[in-house]
Amino acid sequence: MPNLPKNPLKVDLSQLNPAQREAVVSADGPLLVLAGAGTGKTRVVACRVAWLVARGVEPGAILAVTFTNRAAREMKRRIADMIPAAMAEPITVCTFHSFGARLLRLHIGRLGYAPNFDIANDAYVEGVVQSLLTELGLPANNPPTAVWKQCLSKAKASLLTPDEIAADDAGWPPGFERLYPRYIMRMKAMNVLDFDDLLSLVVRLWQEHPEVLEECRRQYRYLMVDEYQDTNHTQFVLTSLLAGAAANLCVVGDDDQSIYGWRGAAVGNILGFQDQFPKAKVVRLEQNYRSSNTILEAANQVIANNPRRHHKALWSRGGQGDKIMIVKAKNENEEAEFAASLVRERKAVRGGSLDQFAVLYRSNHLSRSLEDAFRRAGIDYCVVGAKSFCQRREVIDALSFLRLAANPRDDQSLLRVLNVPPRGIGDRSLGHLLELQRTLGGTLQELMVAGPFPQGLSAAAATAAGEFSRCLQEWRSRLRQPGGLAEKIRGYLREIGYLDGLARIYKPRQDAIRRRENVLELFNAAAELEDRRGSDATLGEFLELFTLRDDNDRVKGRLEGSVALMTVHAAKGLEFPVVIVIGMEHELFPHHNSLKEGGLEEERRLFYVAATRAREELYLTYAARRRVGGNESVRRVSPFVREIPVCHTIDTDVASAFKPASAETAAEYLTKMKEMFGAANN
DNA sequence: CTATATGAGCTTTTT
DNA sequence: GCTCATATAG
């Protein structure tokens, strides 16, 4: 490269609207950006980062935290579009959890953990919970493990200690005060952290070792937090600690889109930001670049019924657009068929491909009738997010084998796969092993190879256990050598009998083949890592990447050319020209389980999110009768639908939506079609 | 110990 | 209608 004079960095703000520009150039002190749906939030954040750099802020001093990998990736991309790579590279853009993981790898020794800790995913935590429930003599499935897991997460996310839980009689299931401390001890003994630990241990680290906090504050002097409405208490404390008195803290979010309260997110964080920082500047982004004004006005009116919120009213320079169609179906099958025919008809009228359509629903099981209908209609569809790759049984098993090799202290994974595929070591032998651990202590892996364990077993079981241990040890040391990670993972899983065992575990051959393919996906992921990281990629790195990674990449590719079917939660952050929301019924949306704990407001926000996914056309459907858990029940339309001003809606039913039955419905139909076609021609 | 058969249960799920 | 968990026979 010749020595060219360096261009002074310029960031073009001319494309921004005044509010956006103000958010970008307010560089110092606390700043709250209230970014309504579709108001160009990512662009503003990226611009702000670039602007800071252009103003001379050292890139390495900027930390931008997001919730998802997808958001982090997107933000990096947008920043890289605006400033030279050499300046973009030192900027830290990452998720809360990867930030925590990175910091803890460096300093966790001070808290009594080893720095090569493993990170547990959901399935892993559930496994630990199950073992603990049996140990504590608590019922196995009442409440279900998922509920216990959620309680653990909530307790940790609120930074509650076991003592505080025991003193607090509000709402925890009976026995939780015993489970919670045991869970913490078990995880620590295995040197495994869960997702909440990645955050709460950072808080503890900073509180107990202020010099580490000081160092972080010196490094990260400009802090930005995306999706602030979704932060939980730990994340709030984390952010506050790091921001410190300097408080060059910019939080971006939309309280109206806070839909994760049930998981510990505290809307109060964004609602109370100005109480925390009385001098905070507040910028509202209300100009929407996504939806028609009909959709925006409907969404505005509905959300205005929520009492506690930052006032916002979205508007758009785009036209008024089509009315919102509210369609009544006889039952869930007619509803699903209507959705399918609607997609077909609108595609014929609009042209373009199927990926401009999305069908959204409140809960996963509603996808079933849709899938049937779309399959019958021969329309390509893709169900997003229902069962993520990582939760499949075979993937969990395969990962357990890998965790086992990476971490000799990981008892949980050992318990999970010791008898997978069946190798003659059943409940009795396992019980024997656990009994030994209770009396002798130590890790299960140690106990397996030495001491009195093999004697207590049948000859077959002892041989199997010995062979298992030998194989594990050998591959552990091989995996420690650098190079050929993917190949070694494959060799390990083959030799330990898992790959060939799949056919024995999963009975219909078709099923075994499918599961095998999923395991092969793991090898692909490892190979990918090797391509990116070079040949010295380690197993530990692979496991962390896989645990903290997101599934959305995979989904995105498949989405092309097909209708997206997903929950409203999964649709957050996405947009589609045409959106159909099904199951708009009382007790379903809002869901009956959420009505008790003042959850109606969150349900309304959820509906707000659903409606604002649509760019041009929005359809809301409901069924007069629906089979719920076997028996048919009579349904009423969702109250949210009736909160939309009638001037923005057309009420109809499936029969007359396509086929007019009488003169006046024919006229109405004609008007409707005119509007539709008119919009399509614009 | 393993392979099959029966029965309960079911909101949402960024990391 | 599908997945999990426990029961029971081989």
XYZ file of C-alpha atoms (C1' of nucleotides) in Angstrom:
707
model
C 0.000 0.000 0.000
C 1.487 3.386 -0.960
C 1.418 6.124 1.610
C -1.754 7.911 0.713
C -2.887 10.793 2.825
C -5.542 9.470 5.169
C -9.063 10.648 4.455
C -10.647 12.217 7.457
C -13.516 9.925 8.328
C -16.914 11.283 7.368
C -20.219 9.804 8.338
C -23.126 10.740 6.123
C -26.109 11.736 8.226
C -28.136 13.277 5.425
C -30.237 10.168 4.956
C -31.464 10.277 8.542
C -34.584 11.966 9.843
C -34.154 14.608 12.561
C -34.892 12.295 15.464
C -32.519 9.674 14.145
C -29.834 12.293 13.676
C -30.252 13.497 17.210
C -29.866 9.964 18.530
C -26.694 9.574 16.515
C -24.960 12.768 17.551
C -25.814 12.706 21.263
C -22.511 11.192 22.184
C -21.951 11.881 25.864
C -23.953 11.026 28.934
C -26.974 8.782 29.359
C -29.249 8.499 26.342
C -32.527 6.650 25.949
C -33.582 5.963 22.399
C -37.191 4.856 22.203
C -37.272 3.113 18.877
C -40.705 2.019 17.738
C -41.131 -0.924 15.431
C -39.668 -0.343 11.983
C -38.148 3.060 12.768
C -34.629 2.253 11.590
C -33.147 1.355 14.924
C -30.244 -0.779 13.757
C -29.252 1.853 11.294
C -29.227 4.498 13.994
C -27.127 2.418 16.354
C -24.629 1.547 13.635
C -24.506 5.179 12.573
C -23.935 6.288 16.118
C -20.983 3.947 16.484
C -19.488 5.220 13.246
C -20.117 8.781 14.359
C -18.318 8.203 17.640
C -15.314 6.850 15.791
C -15.368 9.783 13.384
C -15.388 12.116 16.364
C -12.166 10.548 17.539
C -13.399 8.015 20.058
C -11.001 5.120 20.117
C -12.800 2.142 18.464
C -11.628 -0.225 21.189
C -13.451 1.878 23.780
C -16.859 1.136 22.251
C -18.928 -1.770 23.470
C -22.263 -2.532 21.847
C -24.275 -5.297 23.461
C -27.144 -7.142 21.829
C -29.315 -10.067 22.810
C -28.934 -12.290 19.799
C -26.056 -13.315 17.637
C -28.118 -12.337 14.660
C -28.431 -8.781 15.931
C -24.711 -8.612 16.708
C -23.797 -9.856 13.275
C -26.161 -7.449 11.609
C -24.808 -4.547 13.600
C -21.203 -5.420 12.765
C -22.119 -5.574 9.114
C -23.771 -2.183 9.200
C -20.823 -0.616 10.988
C -18.367 -2.164 8.556
C -20.327 -0.538 5.729
C -19.618 2.877 7.151
C -16.064 2.878 8.397
C -12.797 1.247 7.283
C -12.185 -2.299 8.472
C -9.150 -1.307 10.531
C -11.358 0.991 12.580
C -14.363 -1.305 12.758
C -12.419 -4.335 13.878
C -11.473 -3.192 17.416
C -15.081 -2.293 18.249
C -16.668 -4.865 20.527
C -20.089 -5.897 19.265
C -21.369 -8.996 20.966
C -24.209 -10.541 22.917
C -24.497 -10.114 26.666
C -23.664 -13.758 27.098
C -20.601 -13.883 24.906
C -19.329 -10.755 26.644
C -19.745 -12.543 29.958
C -18.132 -15.719 28.682
C -15.127 -13.828 27.364
C -14.588 -11.934 30.581
C -15.034 -14.998 32.735
C -12.517 -17.034 30.737
C -9.975 -14.463 31.876
C -10.960 -13.917 35.485
C -13.174 -16.689 36.766
C -10.290 -18.226 38.674
C -10.892 -15.568 41.289
C -14.330 -17.046 41.946
C -13.087 -20.585 42.405
C -13.993 -21.955 38.984
C -11.525 -23.243 36.397
C -11.247 -21.024 33.306
C -12.020 -23.894 30.945
C -15.604 -24.144 32.220
C -18.252 -25.606 29.942
C -21.487 -23.805 29.188
C -24.731 -25.669 29.693
C -27.601 -25.367 27.269
C -31.271 -25.906 28.151
C -31.228 -29.626 27.659
C -28.235 -29.944 29.928
C -29.839 -27.964 32.718
C -32.967 -30.075 32.448
C -30.856 -33.184 32.824
C -29.233 -31.819 35.970
C -32.628 -30.865 37.354
C -33.939 -34.357 36.748
C -31.044 -35.996 38.564
C -31.443 -33.611 41.467
C -35.173 -34.205 41.711
C -34.640 -37.921 42.163
C -31.841 -37.295 44.654
C -34.041 -34.984 46.672
C -37.029 -37.285 46.467
C -39.139 -34.670 44.712
C -41.785 -35.764 42.190
C -40.308 -36.250 38.735
C -42.773 -34.328 36.677
C -44.787 -32.138 38.973
C -44.034 -29.399 38.323
C -42.408 -30.330 34.998
C -38.641 -29.920 34.656
C -39.148 -27.012 32.309
C -40.863 -25.134 35.133
C -38.085 -25.925 37.611
C -35.563 -24.767 35.075
C -37.457 -21.543 34.574
C -37.535 -20.965 38.323
C -33.798 -21.515 38.563
C -33.280 -19.063 35.766
C -35.590 -16.489 37.308
C -33.932 -16.784 40.702
C -30.490 -16.350 39.194
C -31.557 -13.573 36.877
C -32.843 -11.717 39.927
C -29.504 -12.314 41.676
C -31.213 -14.116 44.551
C -29.106 -16.275 46.871
C -30.370 -19.617 48.218
C -30.865 -17.963 51.620
C -33.020 -15.282 50.121
C -35.092 -17.941 48.361
C -35.597 -19.802 51.615
C -36.712 -16.592 53.331
C -39.007 -15.669 50.471
C -42.258 -17.593 50.506
C -43.667 -15.989 47.387
C -44.480 -18.179 44.490
C -41.662 -20.745 44.344
C -42.801 -24.350 43.998
C -42.476 -26.375 47.214
C -39.017 -27.887 47.403
C -37.374 -25.159 45.376
C -35.482 -23.911 48.417
C -33.778 -27.319 48.519
C -33.273 -27.662 44.782
C -31.706 -24.243 44.253
C -28.624 -24.600 46.477
C -28.071 -28.173 45.317
C -28.210 -27.082 41.716
C -25.630 -24.378 42.293
C -23.317 -26.805 44.100
C -23.657 -29.478 41.459
C -22.935 -27.146 38.584
C -19.938 -25.695 40.334
C -18.561 -29.149 41.147
C -18.758 -30.016 37.469
C -17.277 -26.672 36.443
C -20.255 -25.951 34.238
C -21.924 -22.550 33.899
C -25.469 -21.968 32.713
C -26.573 -18.964 30.685
C -27.513 -16.967 33.753
C -24.139 -17.636 35.343
C -22.449 -15.999 32.378
C -24.027 -12.757 33.546
C -24.460 -13.110 37.285
C -20.913 -14.292 37.845
C -19.647 -11.202 36.084
C -21.638 -9.128 38.540
C -20.146 -11.095 41.414
C -16.683 -10.775 39.928
C -17.018 -7.023 39.667
C -18.440 -6.692 43.141
C -15.850 -8.855 44.822
C -12.923 -7.696 42.720
C -13.371 -4.009 42.004
C -10.031 -3.844 40.245
C -11.474 -5.981 37.431
C -14.427 -3.642 37.126
C -12.048 -0.684 37.046
C -10.092 -2.253 34.239
C -13.288 -2.852 32.253
C -14.466 0.693 32.832
C -11.158 2.018 31.591
C -11.463 -0.048 28.463
C -15.157 0.384 27.604
C -15.928 4.052 27.916
C -18.815 4.103 25.437
C -21.568 1.647 26.079
C -24.609 0.806 23.992
C -27.324 -1.694 24.818
C -29.770 -2.875 22.205
C -33.289 -4.190 22.977
C -33.079 -2.656 26.411
C -36.717 -3.503 27.137
C -35.693 -7.147 27.306
C -32.966 -6.800 29.918
C -33.405 -8.661 33.182
C -32.228 -7.560 36.598
C -28.749 -9.050 36.215
C -28.264 -7.303 32.911
C -29.466 -4.081 34.460
C -26.929 -4.350 37.279
C -24.214 -5.358 34.855
C -24.904 -2.385 32.631
C -25.133 0.028 35.529
C -21.881 -1.173 37.042
C -19.991 -0.893 33.805
C -21.450 2.497 32.910
C -20.447 3.850 36.322
C -20.515 7.539 37.016
C -19.335 8.538 33.552
C -22.521 6.978 32.183
C -21.713 7.202 28.522
C -24.547 4.806 28.208
C -26.923 4.648 25.310
C -29.824 2.251 25.627
C -32.092 1.522 22.707
C -35.401 -0.232 22.848
C -39.156 -0.169 22.705
C -41.132 -0.827 25.859
C -44.131 -1.636 23.669
C -42.248 -4.627 22.328
C -41.292 -6.081 25.688
C -42.598 -9.641 25.382
C -40.215 -11.616 27.553
C -41.411 -10.628 30.991
C -42.350 -14.239 31.746
C -38.704 -15.054 31.384
C -37.433 -12.460 33.784
C -37.113 -9.429 31.534
C -37.953 -6.296 33.516
C -39.799 -3.623 31.509
C -39.140 -1.436 34.517
C -35.554 -1.064 33.337
C -36.550 0.926 30.277
C -39.542 2.598 31.933
C -37.391 3.754 34.832
C -34.299 4.799 32.904
C -34.992 8.459 33.510
C -35.377 7.842 37.235
C -32.015 6.127 37.260
C -30.430 8.901 35.181
C -32.416 12.106 35.709
C -30.218 13.910 33.228
C -30.779 11.355 30.521
C -31.618 12.628 27.107
C -34.616 10.914 25.515
C -35.062 10.543 21.772
C -38.208 9.070 20.254
C -38.076 7.403 16.865
C -41.642 7.424 15.618
C -41.354 7.658 11.878
C -41.916 4.176 10.580
C -40.434 2.924 7.316
C -42.196 -0.381 7.206
C -45.961 -0.422 7.388
C -48.997 1.315 5.939
C -50.671 3.954 8.076
C -53.716 1.751 8.509
C -51.583 -0.874 10.191
C -49.725 1.699 12.269
C -52.870 3.452 13.454
C -54.418 0.146 14.390
C -51.307 -0.847 16.327
C -51.099 2.576 17.994
C -54.714 2.412 19.132
C -54.405 -1.059 20.574
C -51.185 -0.419 22.454
C -52.547 2.858 23.830
C -54.696 0.740 26.135
C -51.611 -0.184 28.125
C -51.311 2.108 31.141
C -47.608 1.952 31.878
C -45.596 2.948 28.829
C -43.522 5.614 27.184
C -45.913 7.383 24.889
C -45.195 6.860 21.225
C -47.254 7.106 18.070
C -45.913 5.600 14.888
C -46.590 7.256 11.567
C -45.410 6.789 8.056
C -44.916 8.725 4.854
C -46.314 5.753 2.971
C -49.974 5.680 2.025
C -52.996 4.647 4.027
C -52.924 1.170 2.527
C -55.447 -1.637 2.643
C -57.867 -2.243 5.450
C -57.196 -4.979 7.918
C -59.304 -8.046 7.246
C -60.838 -9.814 10.194
C -61.962 -13.252 9.154
C -64.142 -15.642 11.081
C -63.781 -19.347 10.368
C -65.996 -22.215 11.462
C -63.167 -24.177 13.007
C -59.408 -24.480 12.984
C -59.355 -26.473 9.769
C -61.374 -23.939 7.876
C -59.138 -21.266 9.308
C -56.017 -23.039 8.110
C -57.488 -23.701 4.688
C -58.433 -20.074 4.445
C -54.853 -19.072 5.226
C -53.614 -21.363 2.472
C -56.105 -20.119 -0.133
C -55.438 -16.560 0.878
C -51.744 -17.027 0.278
C -52.426 -18.592 -3.082
C -54.804 -15.823 -4.126
C -52.620 -12.975 -2.926
C -49.574 -14.459 -4.555
C -51.432 -14.641 -7.855
C -52.438 -11.007 -7.518
C -49.185 -9.595 -6.175
C -46.722 -11.744 -8.017
C -43.371 -12.354 -6.368
C -42.407 -15.321 -4.285
C -43.858 -17.044 -1.244
C -41.395 -15.554 1.209
C -43.359 -12.322 1.349
C -45.961 -14.185 3.430
C -45.912 -15.077 7.087
C -48.514 -16.807 9.200
C -48.142 -16.017 12.890
C -49.726 -17.643 15.911
C -49.622 -17.397 19.676
C -48.568 -20.935 20.479
C -46.686 -23.606 18.645
C -49.357 -26.262 18.471
C -51.425 -24.033 16.192
C -48.977 -24.763 13.411
C -50.318 -28.271 12.964
C -53.545 -27.499 11.136
C -51.643 -24.933 9.097
C -49.057 -27.457 8.053
C -51.761 -29.851 6.931
C -53.535 -27.189 4.938
C -50.404 -25.896 3.261
C -49.233 -29.379 2.441
C -52.580 -30.224 0.890
C -52.579 -26.981 -1.054
C -49.086 -27.709 -2.325
C -47.683 -24.462 -0.967
C -44.116 -24.527 0.297
C -43.853 -23.516 3.909
C -41.281 -23.485 6.643
C -42.021 -23.787 10.341
C -39.549 -21.574 12.119
C -38.108 -22.288 15.498
C -40.448 -24.892 16.911
C -37.880 -27.526 17.671
C -34.438 -26.111 17.509
C -31.623 -28.236 16.271
C -29.895 -28.197 19.626
C -32.860 -29.707 21.455
C -33.048 -32.830 19.381
C -32.317 -35.873 21.359
C -29.546 -37.197 19.149
C -27.811 -33.826 19.076
C -27.940 -33.568 22.857
C -26.489 -37.061 23.148
C -23.722 -36.377 20.677
C -22.857 -33.123 22.422
C -22.805 -34.942 25.746
C -20.138 -37.282 24.416
C -18.126 -34.262 23.373
C -18.612 -32.442 26.666
C -17.474 -35.584 28.395
C -14.237 -35.570 26.460
C -13.717 -31.882 27.108
C -14.465 -31.942 30.818
C -13.509 -34.864 33.079
C -15.682 -33.445 35.831
C -18.873 -33.469 33.797
C -20.875 -36.084 35.683
C -24.129 -35.058 34.098
C -23.058 -35.877 30.562
C -21.598 -39.159 31.735
C -24.903 -40.160 33.274
C -26.681 -39.240 30.116
C -24.657 -41.244 27.646
C -23.010 -44.013 29.632
C -25.695 -46.360 28.426
C -26.253 -44.855 24.979
C -26.552 -46.941 22.947
C -27.498 -49.632 25.474
C -24.265 -51.300 26.561
C -25.500 -53.261 29.546
C -25.000 -50.571 32.139
C -28.523 -49.931 33.348
C -30.159 -48.289 36.329
C -28.720 -50.764 38.819
C -25.118 -50.168 37.797
C -25.724 -46.457 37.625
C -27.205 -46.489 41.111
C -24.188 -48.412 42.314
C -21.872 -45.805 40.802
C -23.771 -42.918 42.383
C -23.744 -44.690 45.741
C -19.964 -44.974 45.519
C -19.729 -41.280 44.763
C -21.793 -40.503 47.840
C -19.414 -42.436 50.083
C -16.075 -41.851 48.363
C -16.571 -38.522 46.627
C -14.718 -37.616 43.457
C -15.922 -37.527 39.883
C -17.850 -40.324 38.248
C -15.204 -40.759 35.613
C -12.509 -41.396 38.209
C -14.738 -43.826 40.034
C -15.426 -45.751 36.874
C -11.856 -46.669 36.049
C -10.506 -47.427 39.490
C -11.686 -48.623 42.871
C -14.473 -50.989 43.704
C -16.845 -50.011 40.914
C -16.202 -52.816 38.413
C -16.484 -55.471 41.123
C -20.050 -54.562 41.909
C -21.161 -55.281 38.369
C -21.967 -58.178 36.141
C -19.040 -59.296 34.003
C -20.675 -57.868 30.894
C -21.331 -54.506 32.480
C -17.780 -54.323 33.868
C -16.263 -55.016 30.467
C -18.542 -52.484 28.818
C -17.686 -49.832 31.402
C -13.969 -50.529 31.046
C -14.104 -50.274 27.284
C -16.117 -47.082 27.511
C -13.565 -45.478 29.808
C -10.626 -46.608 27.725
C -12.144 -45.198 24.562
C -12.998 -41.954 26.293
C -9.481 -41.475 27.702
C -7.833 -42.233 24.421
C -9.948 -39.819 22.424
C -9.674 -37.181 25.089
C -5.923 -37.071 24.660
C -6.223 -37.237 20.879
C -8.707 -34.366 20.887
C -6.280 -32.321 22.932
C -3.763 -32.429 20.087
C -4.348 -29.615 17.619
C -5.676 -30.229 14.132
C -8.280 -32.344 12.393
C -11.062 -31.522 14.844
C -14.007 -32.557 12.713
C -12.362 -35.794 11.671
C -11.485 -36.635 15.262
C -14.966 -35.924 16.501
C -16.300 -38.318 13.936
C -13.748 -40.980 14.898
C -14.563 -40.592 18.572
C -18.311 -40.901 18.127
C -17.852 -43.890 15.876
C -15.459 -45.746 18.150
C -17.510 -45.180 21.262
C -20.335 -46.864 19.421
C -22.683 -43.921 19.085
C -22.786 -43.483 15.330
C -23.565 -47.112 14.621
C -25.746 -47.317 17.703
C -28.223 -44.831 16.230
C -29.808 -47.543 14.139
C -30.339 -49.576 17.281
C -31.806 -46.725 19.317
C -34.242 -45.338 16.762
C -36.522 -47.983 15.437
C -38.080 -46.877 12.182
C -35.122 -46.839 9.813
C -36.248 -43.561 8.345
C -36.006 -41.982 11.776
C -32.517 -43.342 12.410
C -31.340 -41.945 9.097
C -32.748 -38.515 9.837
C -31.114 -38.453 13.257
C -27.826 -39.574 11.798
C -27.945 -36.655 9.408
C -28.384 -34.298 12.307
C -25.316 -35.730 14.000
C -23.404 -35.311 10.753
C -24.418 -31.658 10.884
C -22.261 -31.414 13.991
C -19.253 -32.558 12.000
C -20.046 -29.951 9.398
C -20.188 -27.285 12.065
C -16.806 -28.434 13.373
C -15.337 -28.393 9.880
C -16.719 -24.899 9.421
C -15.033 -23.772 12.598
C -11.763 -25.222 11.356
C -12.124 -23.300 8.119
C -12.625 -20.098 10.024
C -10.234 -20.536 12.928
C -7.539 -22.524 11.209
C -6.348 -25.960 12.202
C -5.800 -25.133 15.862
C -9.525 -24.968 16.610
C -10.149 -26.763 19.894
C -12.993 -28.891 21.120
C -13.674 -26.385 23.873
C -14.024 -23.603 21.348
C -16.360 -25.733 19.314
C -18.587 -26.472 22.278
C -18.794 -22.846 23.324
C -19.574 -21.739 19.802
C -22.236 -24.358 19.485
C -23.849 -23.558 22.809
C -23.930 -19.808 22.331
C -24.688 -19.861 18.638
C -28.039 -19.177 17.076
C -30.156 -21.390 14.909
C -31.449 -18.601 12.783
C -28.803 -18.950 10.098
C -30.082 -22.331 9.259
C -33.644 -21.095 9.233
C -32.973 -18.115 7.048
C -31.719 -20.147 4.124
C -34.701 -22.453 4.256
C -37.094 -19.532 4.453
C -36.382 -18.454 0.915
C -39.223 -19.213 -1.439
C -41.576 -20.489 1.217
C -44.249 -19.158 3.534
C -42.953 -18.610 7.063
C -44.968 -20.205 9.843
C -43.933 -19.098 13.310
C -44.918 -17.886 16.735
C -45.248 -14.178 17.308
C -42.268 -14.360 19.637
C -40.137 -15.821 16.890
C -41.267 -13.110 14.478
C -39.937 -10.237 16.540
C -37.520 -8.195 14.500
C -38.754 -9.585 11.174
C -41.056 -8.066 8.586
C -43.231 -9.378 5.764
C -45.346 -7.702 3.089
C -48.310 -9.886 4.034
C -48.994 -11.159 7.539
C -51.779 -13.469 8.634
C -52.291 -13.874 12.369
C -54.397 -16.912 13.179
C -56.044 -17.912 16.433
C -57.138 -14.369 17.310
C -59.334 -15.648 20.104
C -60.087 -14.842 23.670
C -58.072 -17.159 25.979
C -55.691 -18.032 23.167
C -54.443 -14.560 22.309
C -54.365 -13.291 25.043
C -53.471 -16.710 26.331
C -55.485 -17.828 29.351
C -52.392 -18.764 31.360
C -51.025 -15.263 31.103
C -54.113 -13.448 32.281
C -53.546 -14.012 35.973
C -50.307 -12.188 36.725
C -51.227 -8.916 35.054
C -49.971 -10.480 31.864
C -52.673 -8.886 29.759
C -50.432 -5.934 29.015
C -47.660 -8.173 27.803
C -50.135 -10.078 25.646
C -51.219 -6.781 24.161
C -47.621 -5.906 23.419
C -47.310 -9.288 21.787
C -50.228 -8.459 19.552
C -48.596 -5.116 18.822
C -45.462 -6.941 17.719
C -47.531 -9.253 15.508
C -49.376 -6.417 13.789
C -46.286 -4.330 13.163
C -44.561 -7.192 11.319
C -46.796 -6.445 8.316
C -45.729 -4.022 5.619
C -48.822 -3.914 3.442
C -51.519 -6.425 4.255
C -52.664 -7.707 7.599
C -55.244 -10.453 8.130
C -56.550 -11.550 11.516
C -58.408 -14.821 11.671
C -60.271 -16.649 14.391
C -62.326 -19.819 14.639
C -65.844 -20.056 16.093
C -65.019 -23.514 17.376
C -61.679 -25.093 18.019
C -60.492 -28.414 19.283
C -58.382 -27.712 22.330
C -56.682 -30.714 23.877
C -59.164 -33.210 22.503
C -62.516 -31.510 23.186
C -64.106 -28.884 21.044
C -64.847 -25.505 22.582
C -66.758 -22.451 21.473
C -64.496 -19.447 20.917
C -64.845 -15.689 21.064
C -62.859 -13.205 19.058
C -59.870 -11.682 20.856
C -60.554 -8.408 22.687
C -57.488 -6.948 20.967
C -59.242 -7.225 17.620
C -62.059 -5.066 18.968
C -59.589 -2.451 20.150
C -58.752 -1.652 16.545
C -60.774 1.310 15.256
C -63.503 -0.089 13.015
C -62.634 2.354 10.260
C -59.483 0.343 9.648
C -61.069 -3.070 9.476
C -63.323 -5.215 7.349
C -65.211 -7.972 9.131
C -66.004 -11.062 7.142
C -66.073 -14.807 7.306
C -64.372 -17.448 5.264
C -67.410 -18.180 3.093
C -67.859 -14.608 1.947
C -64.209 -13.687 1.882
C -63.819 -15.457 -1.448
C -67.300 -16.487 -2.561
C -70.078 -13.921 -2.226
C -73.317 -15.454 -1.005
C -75.787 -12.597 -1.470
C -76.172 -9.338 -3.324
C -74.880 -7.126 -0.556
C -71.982 -9.390 0.333
C -71.238 -9.503 -3.383
C -71.031 -5.739 -3.428
C -68.859 -5.757 -0.361
C -66.713 -8.427 -1.936
C -66.354 -6.356 -5.073
C -65.237 -3.308 -3.108
C -62.805 -5.453 -1.214
C -61.334 -6.905 -4.360
C -61.095 -3.453 -5.882
C -59.164 -2.283 -2.874
C -56.913 -5.286 -3.062
C -56.229 -4.966 -6.748
C -55.916 -1.247 -6.476
C -53.240 -1.630 -3.862
C -51.430 -4.206 -5.916
C -51.253 -1.893 -8.902
C -49.852 1.046 -7.005
C -31.062 -54.970 31.115
C -33.819 -53.889 26.986
C -37.467 -53.487 24.101
C -42.134 -52.499 23.659
C -46.713 -50.869 25.232
C -49.768 -47.615 27.575
C -51.058 -43.017 29.594
C -50.773 -38.083 30.961
C -50.052 -33.449 29.473
C -49.798 -29.076 26.506
C -47.600 -20.675 26.201
C -44.211 -17.977 24.742
C -38.125 -19.612 24.825
C -33.046 -14.164 22.138
C -28.646 -16.965 25.257
C -51.817 -35.404 17.577
C -47.155 -35.954 19.479
C -43.684 -36.340 22.977
C -42.314 -37.774 27.439
C -42.373 -41.049 31.553
C -43.413 -44.917 33.776
C -44.895 -49.908 33.601
C -44.360 -54.515 32.198
C -42.902 -58.535 29.816
C -39.172 -60.740 27.516
